[in-house]
Each structure stands twice: as structure tokens, then as C-alpha cells.
GROMACS .gro file of C-alpha atoms in nm:
model
  374
    1UNK     CA    1   0.039   0.059  -0.004
    2UNK     CA    2   0.170   0.351  -0.086
    3UNK     CA    3   0.176   0.674   0.152
    4UNK     CA    4  -0.128   0.820  -0.093
    5UNK     CA    5  -0.339   0.562  -0.048
    6UNK     CA    6  -0.283   0.467   0.325
    7UNK     CA    7  -0.359   0.884   0.431
    8UNK     CA    8  -0.711   1.012   0.412
    9UNK     CA    9  -0.869   1.197   0.149
   10UNK     CA   10  -1.106   1.449   0.153
   11UNK     CA   11  -1.424   1.305  -0.058
   12UNK     CA   12  -1.755   1.502  -0.103
   13UNK     CA   13  -1.978   1.184  -0.224
   14UNK     CA   14  -2.352   1.133  -0.138
   15UNK     CA   15  -2.442   0.820   0.000
   16UNK     CA   16  -2.865   0.729   0.140
   17UNK     CA   17  -2.613   0.370   0.281
   18UNK     CA   18  -2.716   0.480   0.590
   19UNK     CA   19  -2.987   0.507   0.513
   20UNK     CA   20  -3.066   0.214   0.329
   21UNK     CA   21  -2.931  -0.025   0.561
   22UNK     CA   22  -3.224   0.060   0.789
   23UNK     CA   23  -3.515  -0.007   0.517
   24UNK     CA   24  -3.342  -0.264   0.392
   25UNK     CA   25  -3.345  -0.367   0.800
   26UNK     CA   26  -3.016  -0.398   0.970
   27UNK     CA   27  -2.859  -0.664   1.141
   28UNK     CA   28  -2.796  -0.493   1.394
   29UNK     CA   29  -2.447  -0.621   1.640
   30UNK     CA   30  -2.480  -0.343   1.872
   31UNK     CA   31  -2.074  -0.359   2.076
   32UNK     CA   32  -1.826  -0.404   1.847
   33UNK     CA   33  -1.685  -0.620   2.133
   34UNK     CA   34  -1.660  -0.997   2.114
   35UNK     CA   35  -1.825  -1.085   1.837
   36UNK     CA   36  -1.574  -1.314   1.656
   37UNK     CA   37  -1.927  -1.479   1.504
   38UNK     CA   38  -2.128  -1.252   1.340
   39UNK     CA   39  -1.699  -1.122   1.180
   40UNK     CA   40  -1.669  -1.489   1.046
   41UNK     CA   41  -1.995  -1.435   0.834
   42UNK     CA   42  -1.943  -1.131   0.728
   43UNK     CA   43  -1.537  -1.080   0.703
   44UNK     CA   44  -1.372  -1.192   0.336
   45UNK     CA   45  -1.055  -1.296   0.563
   46UNK     CA   46  -1.005  -1.386   0.942
   47UNK     CA   47  -0.614  -1.463   1.022
   48UNK     CA   48  -0.455  -1.490   1.377
   49UNK     CA   49  -0.248  -1.183   1.514
   50UNK     CA   50  -0.174  -1.383   1.815
   51UNK     CA   51  -0.206  -1.722   1.991
   52UNK     CA   52  -0.418  -1.848   2.283
   53UNK     CA   53  -0.259  -1.911   2.592
   54UNK     CA   54  -0.378  -2.028   2.938
   55UNK     CA   55  -0.268  -1.865   3.308
   56UNK     CA   56  -0.357  -1.968   3.689
   57UNK     CA   57  -0.552  -1.732   3.821
   58UNK     CA   58  -0.329  -1.641   4.199
   59UNK     CA   59  -0.544  -1.600   4.526
   60UNK     CA   60  -0.643  -1.247   4.640
   61UNK     CA   61  -0.532  -1.132   4.952
   62UNK     CA   62  -0.842  -1.048   5.230
   63UNK     CA   63  -0.924  -1.106   5.571
   64UNK     CA   64  -1.118  -1.352   5.706
   65UNK     CA   65  -1.567  -1.255   5.690
   66UNK     CA   66  -1.481  -1.025   5.389
   67UNK     CA   67  -1.651  -1.259   5.086
   68UNK     CA   68  -1.922  -1.291   5.378
   69UNK     CA   69  -2.000  -0.928   5.361
   70UNK     CA   70  -2.070  -0.836   4.943
   71UNK     CA   71  -2.407  -0.811   4.905
   72UNK     CA   72  -2.396  -0.739   4.540
   73UNK     CA   73  -2.085  -0.767   4.236
   74UNK     CA   74  -2.075  -0.596   3.886
   75UNK     CA   75  -1.909  -0.726   3.651
   76UNK     CA   76  -1.771  -1.069   3.833
   77UNK     CA   77  -2.012  -1.364   3.825
   78UNK     CA   78  -1.856  -1.541   4.113
   79UNK     CA   79  -1.630  -1.307   4.325
   80UNK     CA   80  -1.558  -1.599   4.581
   81UNK     CA   81  -1.425  -1.783   4.337
   82UNK     CA   82  -1.249  -1.518   4.156
   83UNK     CA   83  -1.044  -1.385   4.425
   84UNK     CA   84  -0.961  -1.726   4.610
   85UNK     CA   85  -0.812  -1.819   4.288
   86UNK     CA   86  -0.642  -2.184   4.180
   87UNK     CA   87  -0.785  -2.246   3.900
   88UNK     CA   88  -0.651  -2.202   3.524
   89UNK     CA   89  -0.796  -1.886   3.316
   90UNK     CA   90  -0.766  -2.000   2.898
   91UNK     CA   91  -0.757  -1.685   2.691
   92UNK     CA   92  -0.855  -1.640   2.365
   93UNK     CA   93  -0.645  -1.543   1.998
   94UNK     CA   94  -0.654  -1.161   1.915
   95UNK     CA   95  -0.750  -1.226   1.537
   96UNK     CA   96  -0.809  -1.015   1.277
   97UNK     CA   97  -1.083  -1.024   1.001
   98UNK     CA   98  -1.059  -0.774   0.653
   99UNK     CA   99  -1.410  -0.616   0.543
  100UNK     CA  100  -1.394  -0.485   0.231
  101UNK     CA  101  -1.630  -0.152   0.098
  102UNK     CA  102  -1.768  -0.029   0.412
  103UNK     CA  103  -1.924   0.297   0.517
  104UNK     CA  104  -1.856   0.495   0.867
  105UNK     CA  105  -2.144   0.722   0.957
  106UNK     CA  106  -2.194   0.885   1.359
  107UNK     CA  107  -1.918   0.626   1.483
  108UNK     CA  108  -2.098   0.269   1.320
  109UNK     CA  109  -1.962   0.089   1.038
  110UNK     CA  110  -2.215  -0.002   0.743
  111UNK     CA  111  -2.128  -0.366   0.501
  112UNK     CA  112  -2.439  -0.524   0.306
  113UNK     CA  113  -2.669  -0.550   0.572
  114UNK     CA  114  -2.428  -0.572   0.874
  115UNK     CA  115  -2.409  -0.254   1.142
  116UNK     CA  116  -2.121  -0.236   1.381
  117UNK     CA  117  -2.127   0.048   1.678
  118UNK     CA  118  -1.802   0.163   1.780
  119UNK     CA  119  -1.991   0.268   2.080
  120UNK     CA  120  -2.281   0.292   2.243
  121UNK     CA  121  -2.527   0.527   2.006
  122UNK     CA  122  -2.705   0.692   2.317
  123UNK     CA  123  -2.411   0.959   2.264
  124UNK     CA  124  -2.553   1.037   1.960
  125UNK     CA  125  -2.797   1.364   1.940
  126UNK     CA  126  -3.109   1.316   1.830
  127UNK     CA  127  -3.071   1.463   1.538
  128UNK     CA  128  -2.741   1.208   1.446
  129UNK     CA  129  -2.999   0.932   1.568
  130UNK     CA  130  -3.305   0.988   1.346
  131UNK     CA  131  -3.066   1.185   1.013
  132UNK     CA  132  -2.741   0.969   0.982
  133UNK     CA  133  -2.528   1.180   0.728
  134UNK     CA  134  -2.554   1.154   0.368
  135UNK     CA  135  -2.225   1.331   0.263
  136UNK     CA  136  -1.914   1.119   0.285
  137UNK     CA  137  -1.624   1.343   0.393
  138UNK     CA  138  -1.304   1.100   0.427
  139UNK     CA  139  -1.186   0.864   0.163
  140UNK     CA  140  -0.981   0.619   0.332
  141UNK     CA  141  -0.814   0.272   0.156
  142UNK     CA  142  -0.750   0.073   0.454
  143UNK     CA  143  -0.829   0.155   0.833
  144UNK     CA  144  -0.775  -0.117   1.150
  145UNK     CA  145  -1.031  -0.102   1.434
  146UNK     CA  146  -0.847  -0.171   1.776
  147UNK     CA  147  -1.106  -0.017   2.021
  148UNK     CA  148  -1.417  -0.130   2.167
  149UNK     CA  149  -1.752  -0.020   2.291
  150UNK     CA  150  -1.646  -0.081   2.657
  151UNK     CA  151  -1.394   0.065   2.573
  152UNK     CA  152  -1.580   0.350   2.512
  153UNK     CA  153  -1.751   0.359   2.793
  154UNK     CA  154  -1.515   0.296   3.093
  155UNK     CA  155  -1.172   0.467   3.121
  156UNK     CA  156  -0.998   0.151   3.301
  157UNK     CA  157  -1.108  -0.071   2.954
  158UNK     CA  158  -1.000   0.232   2.730
  159UNK     CA  159  -0.690   0.221   2.928
  160UNK     CA  160  -0.552  -0.112   2.980
  161UNK     CA  161  -0.697  -0.279   2.709
  162UNK     CA  162  -0.782  -0.040   2.381
  163UNK     CA  163  -0.466   0.093   2.474
  164UNK     CA  164  -0.244  -0.193   2.400
  165UNK     CA  165  -0.443  -0.275   2.106
  166UNK     CA  166  -0.354   0.009   1.951
  167UNK     CA  167  -0.023  -0.092   1.801
  168UNK     CA  168  -0.136  -0.400   1.649
  169UNK     CA  169  -0.436  -0.187   1.499
  170UNK     CA  170  -0.140   0.042   1.357
  171UNK     CA  171   0.021  -0.281   1.130
  172UNK     CA  172  -0.267  -0.355   0.996
  173UNK     CA  173  -0.428   0.034   0.879
  174UNK     CA  174  -0.512   0.380   0.970
  175UNK     CA  175  -0.655   0.311   1.337
  176UNK     CA  176  -1.001   0.468   1.402
  177UNK     CA  177  -1.131   0.553   1.709
  178UNK     CA  178  -1.499   0.720   1.797
  179UNK     CA  179  -1.568   1.051   1.733
  180UNK     CA  180  -1.865   1.078   1.929
  181UNK     CA  181  -1.678   1.015   2.272
  182UNK     CA  182  -1.355   1.146   2.253
  183UNK     CA  183  -1.360   1.388   2.523
  184UNK     CA  184  -1.548   1.200   2.738
  185UNK     CA  185  -1.293   1.058   2.962
  186UNK     CA  186  -1.028   1.406   3.042
  187UNK     CA  187  -0.707   1.256   2.993
  188UNK     CA  188  -0.792   1.144   2.693
  189UNK     CA  189  -0.539   1.355   2.521
  190UNK     CA  190  -0.237   1.319   2.766
  191UNK     CA  191  -0.215   0.941   2.741
  192UNK     CA  192  -0.250   0.935   2.306
  193UNK     CA  193   0.031   1.254   2.327
  194UNK     CA  194   0.254   1.058   2.553
  195UNK     CA  195   0.211   0.688   2.415
  196UNK     CA  196   0.243   0.832   2.066
  197UNK     CA  197  -0.138   0.752   1.880
  198UNK     CA  198  -0.260   0.974   1.674
  199UNK     CA  199  -0.620   0.770   1.531
  200UNK     CA  200  -0.815   0.941   1.255
  201UNK     CA  201  -1.214   1.074   1.448
  202UNK     CA  202  -1.453   1.175   1.123
  203UNK     CA  203  -1.865   1.142   1.094
  204UNK     CA  204  -1.926   1.023   0.799
  205UNK     CA  205  -1.599   0.797   0.592
  206UNK     CA  206  -1.597   0.523   0.319
  207UNK     CA  207  -1.319   0.301   0.340
  208UNK     CA  208  -1.246   0.035   0.046
  209UNK     CA  209  -1.115  -0.258   0.348
  210UNK     CA  210  -1.128  -0.236   0.740
  211UNK     CA  211  -0.939  -0.491   0.987
  212UNK     CA  212  -1.125  -0.540   1.299
  213UNK     CA  213  -0.897  -0.641   1.577
  214UNK     CA  214  -1.083  -0.893   1.765
  215UNK     CA  215  -0.878  -0.956   2.159
  216UNK     CA  216  -1.108  -1.151   2.269
  217UNK     CA  217  -1.109  -0.962   2.637
  218UNK     CA  218  -0.763  -1.200   2.645
  219UNK     CA  219  -0.533  -1.130   2.897
  220UNK     CA  220  -0.322  -1.399   2.880
  221UNK     CA  221   0.093  -1.369   2.775
  222UNK     CA  222   0.066  -1.134   2.445
  223UNK     CA  223  -0.079  -0.881   2.577
  224UNK     CA  224   0.099  -0.908   2.931
  225UNK     CA  225   0.416  -0.790   2.638
  226UNK     CA  226   0.210  -0.516   2.497
  227UNK     CA  227   0.132  -0.414   2.870
  228UNK     CA  228   0.432  -0.410   2.947
  229UNK     CA  229   0.603  -0.203   2.664
  230UNK     CA  230   0.284   0.060   2.741
  231UNK     CA  231   0.396   0.101   3.089
  232UNK     CA  232   0.747   0.094   2.958
  233UNK     CA  233   0.717   0.381   2.768
  234UNK     CA  234   0.584   0.573   3.047
  235UNK     CA  235   0.808   0.537   3.325
  236UNK     CA  236   1.053   0.659   3.032
  237UNK     CA  237   0.901   0.993   3.104
  238UNK     CA  238   0.787   0.926   3.495
  239UNK     CA  239   1.068   0.766   3.562
  240UNK     CA  240   0.977   0.737   3.987
  241UNK     CA  241   1.161   0.637   4.228
  242UNK     CA  242   1.062   0.331   4.487
  243UNK     CA  243   0.856   0.466   4.736
  244UNK     CA  244   0.563   0.279   5.013
  245UNK     CA  245   0.218   0.429   4.793
  246UNK     CA  246   0.016   0.589   4.628
  247UNK     CA  247  -0.413   0.684   4.751
  248UNK     CA  248  -0.592   0.762   4.462
  249UNK     CA  249  -0.890   0.963   4.605
  250UNK     CA  250  -1.224   0.902   4.382
  251UNK     CA  251  -1.430   1.172   4.552
  252UNK     CA  252  -1.753   1.184   4.366
  253UNK     CA  253  -1.661   1.095   3.983
  254UNK     CA  254  -1.760   0.825   3.755
  255UNK     CA  255  -2.055   0.594   3.858
  256UNK     CA  256  -2.174   0.674   4.230
  257UNK     CA  257  -1.982   0.504   4.522
  258UNK     CA  258  -1.916   0.704   4.788
  259UNK     CA  259  -1.660   0.615   5.116
  260UNK     CA  260  -1.792   0.814   5.376
  261UNK     CA  261  -1.495   0.833   5.568
  262UNK     CA  262  -1.211   0.827   5.167
  263UNK     CA  263  -1.019   1.102   5.282
  264UNK     CA  264  -0.994   0.998   5.637
  265UNK     CA  265  -0.826   0.652   5.492
  266UNK     CA  266  -0.608   0.865   5.289
  267UNK     CA  267  -0.479   1.084   5.518
  268UNK     CA  268  -0.435   0.773   5.766
  269UNK     CA  269  -0.189   0.582   5.503
  270UNK     CA  270   0.022   0.890   5.452
  271UNK     CA  271   0.069   0.942   5.793
  272UNK     CA  272   0.090   0.564   5.956
  273UNK     CA  273   0.227   0.478   5.616
  274UNK     CA  274   0.358   0.761   5.425
  275UNK     CA  275   0.165   0.709   5.121
  276UNK     CA  276   0.133   1.010   4.882
  277UNK     CA  277  -0.207   1.161   4.811
  278UNK     CA  278  -0.403   1.243   4.446
  279UNK     CA  279  -0.703   1.373   4.321
  280UNK     CA  280  -0.794   1.275   4.048
  281UNK     CA  281  -1.016   1.553   4.047
  282UNK     CA  282  -0.837   1.766   4.044
  283UNK     CA  283  -0.472   1.673   3.951
  284UNK     CA  284  -0.370   1.578   3.572
  285UNK     CA  285  -0.295   1.225   3.476
  286UNK     CA  286   0.082   1.390   3.389
  287UNK     CA  287   0.045   1.420   3.819
  288UNK     CA  288  -0.123   1.089   3.870
  289UNK     CA  289   0.174   0.934   3.647
  290UNK     CA  290   0.448   1.111   3.873
  291UNK     CA  291   0.314   1.026   4.165
  292UNK     CA  292   0.274   0.622   4.118
  293UNK     CA  293   0.555   0.553   3.952
  294UNK     CA  294   0.752   0.339   4.166
  295UNK     CA  295   0.465   0.242   4.413
  296UNK     CA  296   0.499  -0.035   4.546
  297UNK     CA  297   0.098   0.003   4.674
  298UNK     CA  298  -0.143   0.151   4.514
  299UNK     CA  299  -0.478   0.237   4.680
  300UNK     CA  300  -0.799   0.366   4.673
  301UNK     CA  301  -1.209   0.268   4.623
  302UNK     CA  302  -1.219  -0.005   4.329
  303UNK     CA  303  -1.306   0.190   4.003
  304UNK     CA  304  -1.174   0.332   3.658
  305UNK     CA  305  -0.974   0.597   3.801
  306UNK     CA  306  -0.718   0.375   3.958
  307UNK     CA  307  -0.587   0.282   3.604
  308UNK     CA  308  -0.417   0.623   3.547
  309UNK     CA  309  -0.125   0.475   3.871
  310UNK     CA  310  -0.185   0.094   3.742
  311UNK     CA  311  -0.036   0.151   3.373
  312UNK     CA  312   0.267   0.221   3.553
  313UNK     CA  313   0.282   0.021   3.883
  314UNK     CA  314   0.533  -0.263   3.791
  315UNK     CA  315   0.587  -0.698   3.899
  316UNK     CA  316   0.513  -0.761   4.265
  317UNK     CA  317   0.375  -0.413   4.369
  318UNK     CA  318   0.012  -0.414   4.493
  319UNK     CA  319  -0.317  -0.276   4.434
  320UNK     CA  320  -0.520  -0.277   4.712
  321UNK     CA  321  -0.903  -0.171   4.612
  322UNK     CA  322  -1.154  -0.053   4.900
  323UNK     CA  323  -1.538  -0.233   4.757
  324UNK     CA  324  -1.820  -0.126   4.834
  325UNK     CA  325  -2.051  -0.407   4.950
  326UNK     CA  326  -2.354  -0.308   4.729
  327UNK     CA  327  -2.108  -0.292   4.450
  328UNK     CA  328  -1.750  -0.531   4.484
  329UNK     CA  329  -1.587  -0.586   4.153
  330UNK     CA  330  -1.271  -0.792   4.072
  331UNK     CA  331  -1.287  -0.682   3.731
  332UNK     CA  332  -0.905  -0.502   3.770
  333UNK     CA  333  -0.793  -0.809   3.888
  334UNK     CA  334  -0.799  -0.971   3.536
  335UNK     CA  335  -0.496  -0.712   3.448
  336UNK     CA  336  -0.351  -0.760   3.807
  337UNK     CA  337  -0.310  -1.135   3.754
  338UNK     CA  338  -0.152  -1.086   3.421
  339UNK     CA  339   0.080  -0.830   3.546
  340UNK     CA  340   0.192  -1.066   3.850
  341UNK     CA  341   0.087  -0.775   4.036
  342UNK     CA  342  -0.077  -0.845   4.412
  343UNK     CA  343  -0.467  -0.843   4.438
  344UNK     CA  344  -0.594  -0.713   4.790
  345UNK     CA  345  -0.957  -0.603   4.910
  346UNK     CA  346  -1.129  -0.482   5.218
  347UNK     CA  347  -1.507  -0.453   5.187
  348UNK     CA  348  -1.677  -0.206   5.380
  349UNK     CA  349  -1.970  -0.126   5.531
  350UNK     CA  350  -2.283   0.016   5.498
  351UNK     CA  351  -2.306   0.387   5.656
  352UNK     CA  352  -2.515   0.662   5.582
  353UNK     CA  353  -2.434   0.842   5.237
  354UNK     CA  354  -2.277   0.532   5.121
  355UNK     CA  355  -2.018   0.324   5.251
  356UNK     CA  356  -1.728   0.295   5.529
  357UNK     CA  357  -1.410   0.141   5.576
  358UNK     CA  358  -1.229   0.025   5.867
  359UNK     CA  359  -0.818   0.168   5.829
  360UNK     CA  360  -0.752  -0.086   6.103
  361UNK     CA  361  -0.866  -0.337   5.862
  362UNK     CA  362  -0.649  -0.205   5.591
  363UNK     CA  363  -0.318  -0.211   5.779
  364UNK     CA  364  -0.418  -0.530   5.860
  365UNK     CA  365  -0.461  -0.667   5.540
  366UNK     CA  366  -0.143  -0.497   5.364
  367UNK     CA  367   0.066  -0.639   5.654
  368UNK     CA  368  -0.042  -1.007   5.458
  369UNK     CA  369   0.117  -0.956   5.148
  370UNK     CA  370   0.434  -1.037   5.159
  371UNK     CA  371   0.721  -0.723   5.225
  372UNK     CA  372   0.426  -0.501   5.306
  373UNK     CA  373   0.407  -0.552   5.641
  374UNK     CA  374   0.438  -0.288   5.873
   0.00000   0.00000   0.00000
């Protein structure tokens, strides 16, 4: 492919394809994620980029009685099994699918009677939903998709799952990313700059070829190599010295999970163990990365904001999550297992306005982790 073929070029083509697809009946596949069965039907070519692998889930560090406090869980089907570990995890291969003659309109891909949504259509305006664009403004010979539907909904998944796949996509074509969700994450532009990511964002485009990367929720050895390379790149810019730990304040950012004594716990760890405190609502991504680089422990309320520190957390360190009893999640453990990082947690107790966590339970939990006893 010549340089001119790989570069987007202006177009004034008019098309009713987006409307026609609806009139004829789109076989709608909402999330562009884990859709290999659908892509197998549509793709003109498919191949394996990275092999499957198998790993063994590690046991989390937690005090007796913690699992019994869990009232409900999200994104974690069996928290007891997942936290106890010891079972084999089979990681699917990373695959690529080639589609031809694809129209992209409002962050959806149209090919034949199929529509693949790059992100949730709730991010579109009512007018965009009712009146798809009919003018193609960009033409490109070959584009590639590295992002996922879930990555455009949750910051942690975008940073820790989508970003490591960018390099794979860049080898296959011009990486394409959602236009309608850009800016939802305040630090998105910063991370793209730090990682050398320059995706194409456009409202309407026509592609002769589109390669879709399907990582299949893979957290195996191949993704580990890509994640480690990303960490190395970030640490080259933020080479922190080893230090006791960092607590990232969540406050009321993201989905509601209010920890009533968050400030008290952060101050306790600062005074008792020498932790640094940063605030995701006040500090920039660069400031948080600098504070987390070299940390032996990264702590905070369970949530996407912790991804800011996890991307520079080195093997042998510990992630300590403070969990609301009615919204327990172990999804971040998939990454800590992959990166040989200890996973520890404390489940809080209900309180007026949210939940509280006992600082002494945090102390005792950290003492369980090798190398972290006070």
C-alpha cells in the first residue's frame, strides 16, 4: 500500500447507504466487542495475530469474613471463586477480520446489511440518530479498528485494554477511533500524546478495507507483552523512585460509590505508611502518573480512576481496592494477574450516604501481602 493510499483524503461523495441499511433491515450487532461469530460471517478474510494461552488465577489477599460482606457484585460473576483463585484461565487468541467496502457514519460501520457500532449510540444526539449523514467527507484505502464498545464506556478498559491494541491496529491500517465519545475522558488526549497514538476521528468516511482487531478479552501472555511495553514507555517519561504507596482519591467521580471516610483513610495511610495522596478530580494525568510511578502499593476505592496508576505499577507491587459491599468488582484483578501484581481488597460496611472502610482492616490486609508488613 502506497503512502497516498494510507492517508485520509477529502471526499464529496453522497450516499444514502446509512438510510438504505435501515430500510432493508440492518442485522444489528450493538457492541463492537467479542463479536467474532458475527465477523466470521461478514469478513472476507480472517487471521490470527497472537496465539491463545493459559494462565492460573492468583489468590487475592483479604481478611477472614470479607467475602461474606459482599451483598452484590458487578462485572464479576463469582467473586468468591475469583478472589480465591487457583483455577486455569484460557485466554483466546487475538484475531483480525478484513471487511471490504465499508461506510462509517456516526461511529457505526455499515457493510451489506450489517451495522457494527463502535460505541453506544446514546452518545449521539437525537438528530444524529434520526438523520444519518449522507455526505462522505473522507475516503481511505484501509482503516483498522482497535477500540471496543466497552472501552468507549469505561476509562479503565479504554486505557488498559484498547490502548495496548493500538500498535496491532497501526500495523494493519490507519487506526480509527470514535468521534462522538472523544473527550469523555479528560485525560484521553494526554495519554494518546504520551503513547504516540494518532487515531483518525471522522463523522463519515468510506473505506475500501477495514481490519477489525478482536482481542477477545484476552489477558494472556501476548497482551502482557503489549501492556508491559506501554508501561515501559510511560515510565521512561515518569521514572519514579521506589516509595511506599499512592492513594488516588475518587471523590464523587464516575459511577456512584461514595466512601464516607475516604479522606480519613487516605490521611491515615499517608501518616502511618508514608503514602502520597493524589486526587483524580484535581490532578492531571501526568501528575498522577508521576505520583504512582515507583509505588509499592496503589490504593483507592475500586474504579476506573485506579487505571491511572495501574499502567505504571510494576510486577511485585500491590493494588489495594476498597470495595462497596453492594457493588463489589474484581475486574481489575484480570490485569493484576496478567502483570504479576498482588491484588488485595477490603469490603466496607454500609453507612449513611454510602459505605465506610476501617483503616485498621487496611493495615492488617497489607500485612498479609509479602513484603508489605509494617
